[in-house]
mmCIF file of C-alpha atoms in Angstrom:
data_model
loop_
_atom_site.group_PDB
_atom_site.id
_atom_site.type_symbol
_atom_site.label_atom_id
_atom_site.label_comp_id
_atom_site.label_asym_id
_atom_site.label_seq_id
_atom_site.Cartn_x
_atom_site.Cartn_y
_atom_site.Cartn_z
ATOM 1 C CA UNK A 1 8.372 -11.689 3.892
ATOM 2 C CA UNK A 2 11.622 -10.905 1.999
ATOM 3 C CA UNK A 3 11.459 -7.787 -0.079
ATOM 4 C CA UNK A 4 14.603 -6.158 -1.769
ATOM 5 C CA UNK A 5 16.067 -3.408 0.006
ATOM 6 C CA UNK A 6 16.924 -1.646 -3.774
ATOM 7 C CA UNK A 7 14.136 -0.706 -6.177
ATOM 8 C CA UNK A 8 16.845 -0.895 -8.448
ATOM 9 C CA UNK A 9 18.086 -4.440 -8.008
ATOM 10 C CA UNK A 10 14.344 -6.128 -8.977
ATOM 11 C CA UNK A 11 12.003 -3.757 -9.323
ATOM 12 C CA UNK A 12 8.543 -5.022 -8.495
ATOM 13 C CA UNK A 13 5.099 -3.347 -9.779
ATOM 14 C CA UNK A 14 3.058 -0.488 -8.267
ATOM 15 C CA UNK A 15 0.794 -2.984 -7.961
ATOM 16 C CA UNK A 16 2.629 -5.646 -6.369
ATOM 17 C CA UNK A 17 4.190 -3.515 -3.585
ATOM 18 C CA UNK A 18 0.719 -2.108 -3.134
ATOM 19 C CA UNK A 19 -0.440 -5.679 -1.783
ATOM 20 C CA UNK A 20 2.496 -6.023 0.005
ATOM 21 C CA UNK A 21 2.100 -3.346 1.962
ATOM 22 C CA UNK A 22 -1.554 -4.342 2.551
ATOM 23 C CA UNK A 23 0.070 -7.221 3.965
ATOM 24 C CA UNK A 24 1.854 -5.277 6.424
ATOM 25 C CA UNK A 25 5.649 -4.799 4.616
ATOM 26 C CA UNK A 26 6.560 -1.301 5.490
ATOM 27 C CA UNK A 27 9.274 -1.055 3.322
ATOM 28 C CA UNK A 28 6.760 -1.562 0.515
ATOM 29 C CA UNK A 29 5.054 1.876 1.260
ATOM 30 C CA UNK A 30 8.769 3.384 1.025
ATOM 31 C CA UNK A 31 9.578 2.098 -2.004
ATOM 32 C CA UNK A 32 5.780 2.772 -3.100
ATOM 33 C CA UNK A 33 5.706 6.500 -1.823
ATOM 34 C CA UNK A 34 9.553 7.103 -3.130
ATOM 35 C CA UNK A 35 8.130 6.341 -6.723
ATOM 36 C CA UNK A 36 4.353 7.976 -6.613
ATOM 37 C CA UNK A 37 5.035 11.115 -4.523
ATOM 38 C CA UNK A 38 6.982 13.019 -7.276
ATOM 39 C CA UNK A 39 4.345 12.353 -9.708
ATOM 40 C CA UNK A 40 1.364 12.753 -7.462
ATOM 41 C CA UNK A 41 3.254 16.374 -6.499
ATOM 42 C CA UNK A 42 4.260 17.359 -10.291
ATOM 43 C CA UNK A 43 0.930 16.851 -11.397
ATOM 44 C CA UNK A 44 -0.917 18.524 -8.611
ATOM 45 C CA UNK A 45 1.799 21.320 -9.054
ATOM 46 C CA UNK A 46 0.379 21.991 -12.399
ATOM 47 C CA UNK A 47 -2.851 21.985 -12.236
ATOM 48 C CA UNK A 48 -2.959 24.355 -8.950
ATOM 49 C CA UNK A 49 0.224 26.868 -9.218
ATOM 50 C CA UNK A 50 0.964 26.440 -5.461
ATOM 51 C CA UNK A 51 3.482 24.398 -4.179
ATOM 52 C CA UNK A 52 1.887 24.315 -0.813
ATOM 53 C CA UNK A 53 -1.515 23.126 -2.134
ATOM 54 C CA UNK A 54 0.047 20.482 -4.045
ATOM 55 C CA UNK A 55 1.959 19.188 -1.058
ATOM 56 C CA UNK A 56 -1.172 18.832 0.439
ATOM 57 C CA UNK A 57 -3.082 17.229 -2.376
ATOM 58 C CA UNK A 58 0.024 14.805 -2.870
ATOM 59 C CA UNK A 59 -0.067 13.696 0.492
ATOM 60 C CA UNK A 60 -3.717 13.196 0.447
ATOM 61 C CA UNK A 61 -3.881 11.540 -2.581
ATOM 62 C CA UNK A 62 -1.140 8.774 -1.297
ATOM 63 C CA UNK A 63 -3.295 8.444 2.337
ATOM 64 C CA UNK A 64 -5.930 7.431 0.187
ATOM 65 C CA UNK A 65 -4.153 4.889 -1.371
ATOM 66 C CA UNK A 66 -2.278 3.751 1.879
ATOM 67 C CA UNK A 67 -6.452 3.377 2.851
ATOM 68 C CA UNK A 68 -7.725 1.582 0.316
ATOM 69 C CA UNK A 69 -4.736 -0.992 -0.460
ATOM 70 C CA UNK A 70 -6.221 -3.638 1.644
ATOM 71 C CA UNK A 71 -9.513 -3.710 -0.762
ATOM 72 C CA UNK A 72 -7.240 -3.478 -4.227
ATOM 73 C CA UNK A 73 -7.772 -5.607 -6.457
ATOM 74 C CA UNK A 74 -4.679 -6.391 -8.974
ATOM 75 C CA UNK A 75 -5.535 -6.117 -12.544
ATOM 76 C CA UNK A 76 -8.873 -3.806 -12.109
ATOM 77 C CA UNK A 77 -6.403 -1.172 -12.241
ATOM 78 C CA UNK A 78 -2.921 0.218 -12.222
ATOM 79 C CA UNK A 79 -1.862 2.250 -8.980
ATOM 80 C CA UNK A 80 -0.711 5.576 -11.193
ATOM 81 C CA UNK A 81 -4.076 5.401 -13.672
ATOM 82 C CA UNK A 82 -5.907 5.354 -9.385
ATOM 83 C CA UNK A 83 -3.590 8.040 -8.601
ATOM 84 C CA UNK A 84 -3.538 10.567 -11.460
ATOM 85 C CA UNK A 85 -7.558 10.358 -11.133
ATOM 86 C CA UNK A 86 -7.242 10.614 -7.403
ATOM 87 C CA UNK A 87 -4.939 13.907 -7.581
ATOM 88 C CA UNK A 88 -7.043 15.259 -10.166
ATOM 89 C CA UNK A 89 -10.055 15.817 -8.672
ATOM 90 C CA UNK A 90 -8.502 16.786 -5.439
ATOM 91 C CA UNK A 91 -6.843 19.307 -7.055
ATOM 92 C CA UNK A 92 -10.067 20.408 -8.569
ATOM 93 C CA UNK A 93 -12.070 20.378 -5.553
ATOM 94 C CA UNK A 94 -9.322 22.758 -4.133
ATOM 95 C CA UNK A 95 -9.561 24.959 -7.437
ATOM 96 C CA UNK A 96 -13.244 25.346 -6.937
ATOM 97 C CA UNK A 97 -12.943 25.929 -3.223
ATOM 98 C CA UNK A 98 -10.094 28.847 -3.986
ATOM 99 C CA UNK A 99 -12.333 30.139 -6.350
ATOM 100 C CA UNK A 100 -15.282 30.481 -3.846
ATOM 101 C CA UNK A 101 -13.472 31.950 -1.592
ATOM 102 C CA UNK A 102 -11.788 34.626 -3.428
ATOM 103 C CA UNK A 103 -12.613 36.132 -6.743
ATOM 104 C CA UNK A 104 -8.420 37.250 -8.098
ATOM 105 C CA UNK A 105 -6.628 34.153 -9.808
ATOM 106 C CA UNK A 106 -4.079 32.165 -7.655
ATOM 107 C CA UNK A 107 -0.495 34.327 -7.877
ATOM 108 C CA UNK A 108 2.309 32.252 -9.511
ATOM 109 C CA UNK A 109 5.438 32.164 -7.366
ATOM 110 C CA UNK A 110 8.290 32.518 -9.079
ATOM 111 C CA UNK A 111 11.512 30.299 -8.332
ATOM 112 C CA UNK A 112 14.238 32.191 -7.468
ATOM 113 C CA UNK A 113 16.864 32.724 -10.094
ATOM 114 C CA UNK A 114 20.229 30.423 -9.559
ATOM 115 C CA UNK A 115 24.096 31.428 -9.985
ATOM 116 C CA UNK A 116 24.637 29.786 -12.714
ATOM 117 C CA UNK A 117 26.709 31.257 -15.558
ATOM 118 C CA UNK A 118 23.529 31.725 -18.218
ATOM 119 C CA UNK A 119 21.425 33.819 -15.756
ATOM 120 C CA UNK A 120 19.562 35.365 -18.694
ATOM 121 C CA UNK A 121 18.333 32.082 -19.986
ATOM 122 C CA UNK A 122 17.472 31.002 -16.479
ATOM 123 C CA UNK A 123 15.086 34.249 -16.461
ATOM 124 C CA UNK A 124 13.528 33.444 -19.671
ATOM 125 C CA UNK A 125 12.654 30.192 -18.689
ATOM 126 C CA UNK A 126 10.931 31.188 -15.753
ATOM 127 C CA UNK A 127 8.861 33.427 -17.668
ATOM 128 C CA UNK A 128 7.899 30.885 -19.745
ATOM 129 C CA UNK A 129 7.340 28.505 -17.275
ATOM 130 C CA UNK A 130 5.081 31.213 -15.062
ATOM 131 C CA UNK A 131 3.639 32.483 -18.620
ATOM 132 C CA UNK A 132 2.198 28.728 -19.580
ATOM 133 C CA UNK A 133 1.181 28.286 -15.940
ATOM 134 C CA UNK A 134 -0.990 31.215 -16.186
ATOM 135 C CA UNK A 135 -2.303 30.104 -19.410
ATOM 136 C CA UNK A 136 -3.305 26.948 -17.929
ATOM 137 C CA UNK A 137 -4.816 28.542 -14.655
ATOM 138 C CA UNK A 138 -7.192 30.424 -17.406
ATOM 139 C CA UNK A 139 -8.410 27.041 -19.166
ATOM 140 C CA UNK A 140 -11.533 25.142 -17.804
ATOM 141 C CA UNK A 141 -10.802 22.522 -14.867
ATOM 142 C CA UNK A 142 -11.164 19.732 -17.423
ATOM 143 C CA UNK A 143 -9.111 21.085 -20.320
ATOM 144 C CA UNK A 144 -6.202 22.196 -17.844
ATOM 145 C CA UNK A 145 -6.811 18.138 -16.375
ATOM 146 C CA UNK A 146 -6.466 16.790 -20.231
ATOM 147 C CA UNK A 147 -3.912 19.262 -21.409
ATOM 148 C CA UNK A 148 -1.453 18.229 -18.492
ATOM 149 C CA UNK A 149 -1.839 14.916 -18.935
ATOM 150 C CA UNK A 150 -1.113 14.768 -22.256
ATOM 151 C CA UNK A 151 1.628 17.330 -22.945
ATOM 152 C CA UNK A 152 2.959 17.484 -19.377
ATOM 153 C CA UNK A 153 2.730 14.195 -17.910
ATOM 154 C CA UNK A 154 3.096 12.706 -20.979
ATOM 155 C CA UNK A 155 0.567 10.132 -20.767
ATOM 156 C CA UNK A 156 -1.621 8.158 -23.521
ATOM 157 C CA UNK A 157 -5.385 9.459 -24.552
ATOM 158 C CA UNK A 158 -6.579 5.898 -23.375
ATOM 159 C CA UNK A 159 -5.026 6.742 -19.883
ATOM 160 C CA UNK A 160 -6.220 9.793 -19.992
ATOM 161 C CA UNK A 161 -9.334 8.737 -20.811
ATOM 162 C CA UNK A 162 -9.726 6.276 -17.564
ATOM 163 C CA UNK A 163 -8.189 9.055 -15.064
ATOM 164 C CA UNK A 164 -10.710 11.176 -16.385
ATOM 165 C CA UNK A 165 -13.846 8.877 -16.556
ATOM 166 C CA UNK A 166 -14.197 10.164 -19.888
ATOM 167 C CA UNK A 167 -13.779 8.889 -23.882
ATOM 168 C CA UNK A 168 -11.260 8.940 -25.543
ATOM 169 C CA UNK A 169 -12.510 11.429 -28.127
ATOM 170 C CA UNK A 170 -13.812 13.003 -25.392
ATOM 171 C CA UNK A 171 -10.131 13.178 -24.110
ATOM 172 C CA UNK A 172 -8.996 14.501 -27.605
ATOM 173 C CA UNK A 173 -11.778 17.224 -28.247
ATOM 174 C CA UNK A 174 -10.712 18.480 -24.413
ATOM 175 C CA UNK A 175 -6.914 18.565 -25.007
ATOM 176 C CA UNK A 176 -7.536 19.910 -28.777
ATOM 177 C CA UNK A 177 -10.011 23.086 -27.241
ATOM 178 C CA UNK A 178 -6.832 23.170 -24.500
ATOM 179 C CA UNK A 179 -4.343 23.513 -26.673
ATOM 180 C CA UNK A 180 -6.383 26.113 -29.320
ATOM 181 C CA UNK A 181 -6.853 28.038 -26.007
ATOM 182 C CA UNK A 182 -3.170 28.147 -24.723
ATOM 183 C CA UNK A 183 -2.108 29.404 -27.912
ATOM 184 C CA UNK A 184 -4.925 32.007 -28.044
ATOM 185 C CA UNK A 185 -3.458 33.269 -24.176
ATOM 186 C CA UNK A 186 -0.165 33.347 -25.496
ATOM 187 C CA UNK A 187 -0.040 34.475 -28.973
ATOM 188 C CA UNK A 188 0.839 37.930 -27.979
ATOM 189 C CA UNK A 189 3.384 37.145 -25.947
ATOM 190 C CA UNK A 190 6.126 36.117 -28.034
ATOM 191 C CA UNK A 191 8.788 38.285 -28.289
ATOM 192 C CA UNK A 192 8.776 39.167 -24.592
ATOM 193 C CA UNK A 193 8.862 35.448 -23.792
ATOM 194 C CA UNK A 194 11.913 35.436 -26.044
ATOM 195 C CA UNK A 195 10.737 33.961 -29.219
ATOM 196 C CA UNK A 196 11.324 36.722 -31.399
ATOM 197 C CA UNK A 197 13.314 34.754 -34.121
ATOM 198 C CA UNK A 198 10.203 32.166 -34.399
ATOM 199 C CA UNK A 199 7.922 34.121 -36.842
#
């Protein structure tokens, strides 16, 4: 079977490299995994705080699909709707499991700060960043899910609604309440986050 060696050159669909590698073209599941992984990890990322729990959710999430590609069936589904549900409620289960086993919320790492010339700005950002992640770690599992989807991820509230199994008011009233929640968290925070000019 000839496949092109560049995603670049003609990209094919999640879909269509999906049943190739069902039919047994490796170089499908590179080209398949190059593309999903970063996603799968981003958005596992976010919704658990942990870089090494979302490495592990990723990866789980993509053995999953590597599993299940020989039943897909094109145009039931697209691969990254499958996989944003997929990493979602692993993620979830994991939350749930954390939270049974210890009572104290999940500690944000933060990134080391680089060399570059605007070090100050560099710290403020990570604040921010490790501010709205702990914001998020304080909203219901569902809200967080909808929230990051939407703002984050960047994705539609019809999407949303089919990674979720939900409506699509449904969808809206969750990332509404989400949203009205994050800016409860954070309201005091604004002039140590570096907002002080934004009144």
């Amino acid at each position: 079977m000839d496949m092109p060696r560049d995603d670049t050159a003609a990209p094919l669909s999640d879909e269509a490299l999906l049943v190739l590698y069902a039919n047994g073209d490796p170089e499908a599941a590179r080209l398949l995994t190059r593309r999903l992984a970063p996603r799968a990890f981003a958005h596992a990322l976010r919704m658990l705080a942990d870089r090494a729990e979302a490495e592990d959710v990723a990866q789980e999430a993509l053995l999953r699909l590597w599993r299940i590609a020989p039943d897909w069936r094109q145009g039931e589904a697209q691969v990254t709707t499958w996989l944003y549900r997929v990493v979602g409620n692993l993620a979830t289960d994991r939350l749930r499991a954390i939270r049974r086993r210890r009572a104290e919320p999940l500690d944000d790492a933060a990134e080391p700060a680089s060399d570059q010339p605007a070090v100050v700005q560099v710290m403020i950002e990570v604040d921010r960043m490790a501010a709205l992640q702990a914001a998020l770690a304080e909203l219901p599992d569902r809200q967080r899910q909808a929230v990051v989807l939407r703002h984050i991820e960047g994705l539609a509230n019809p999407e949303i609604a089919t990674i979720m199994a939900i409506g699509v008011e449904a969808v809206e009233s969750l990332t509404a309440r989400g949203k009205r929640a994050l800016a409860a968290l954070l309201a005091g925070r604004r002039k140590d986050l570096g907002y002080e000019d934004a009144e």
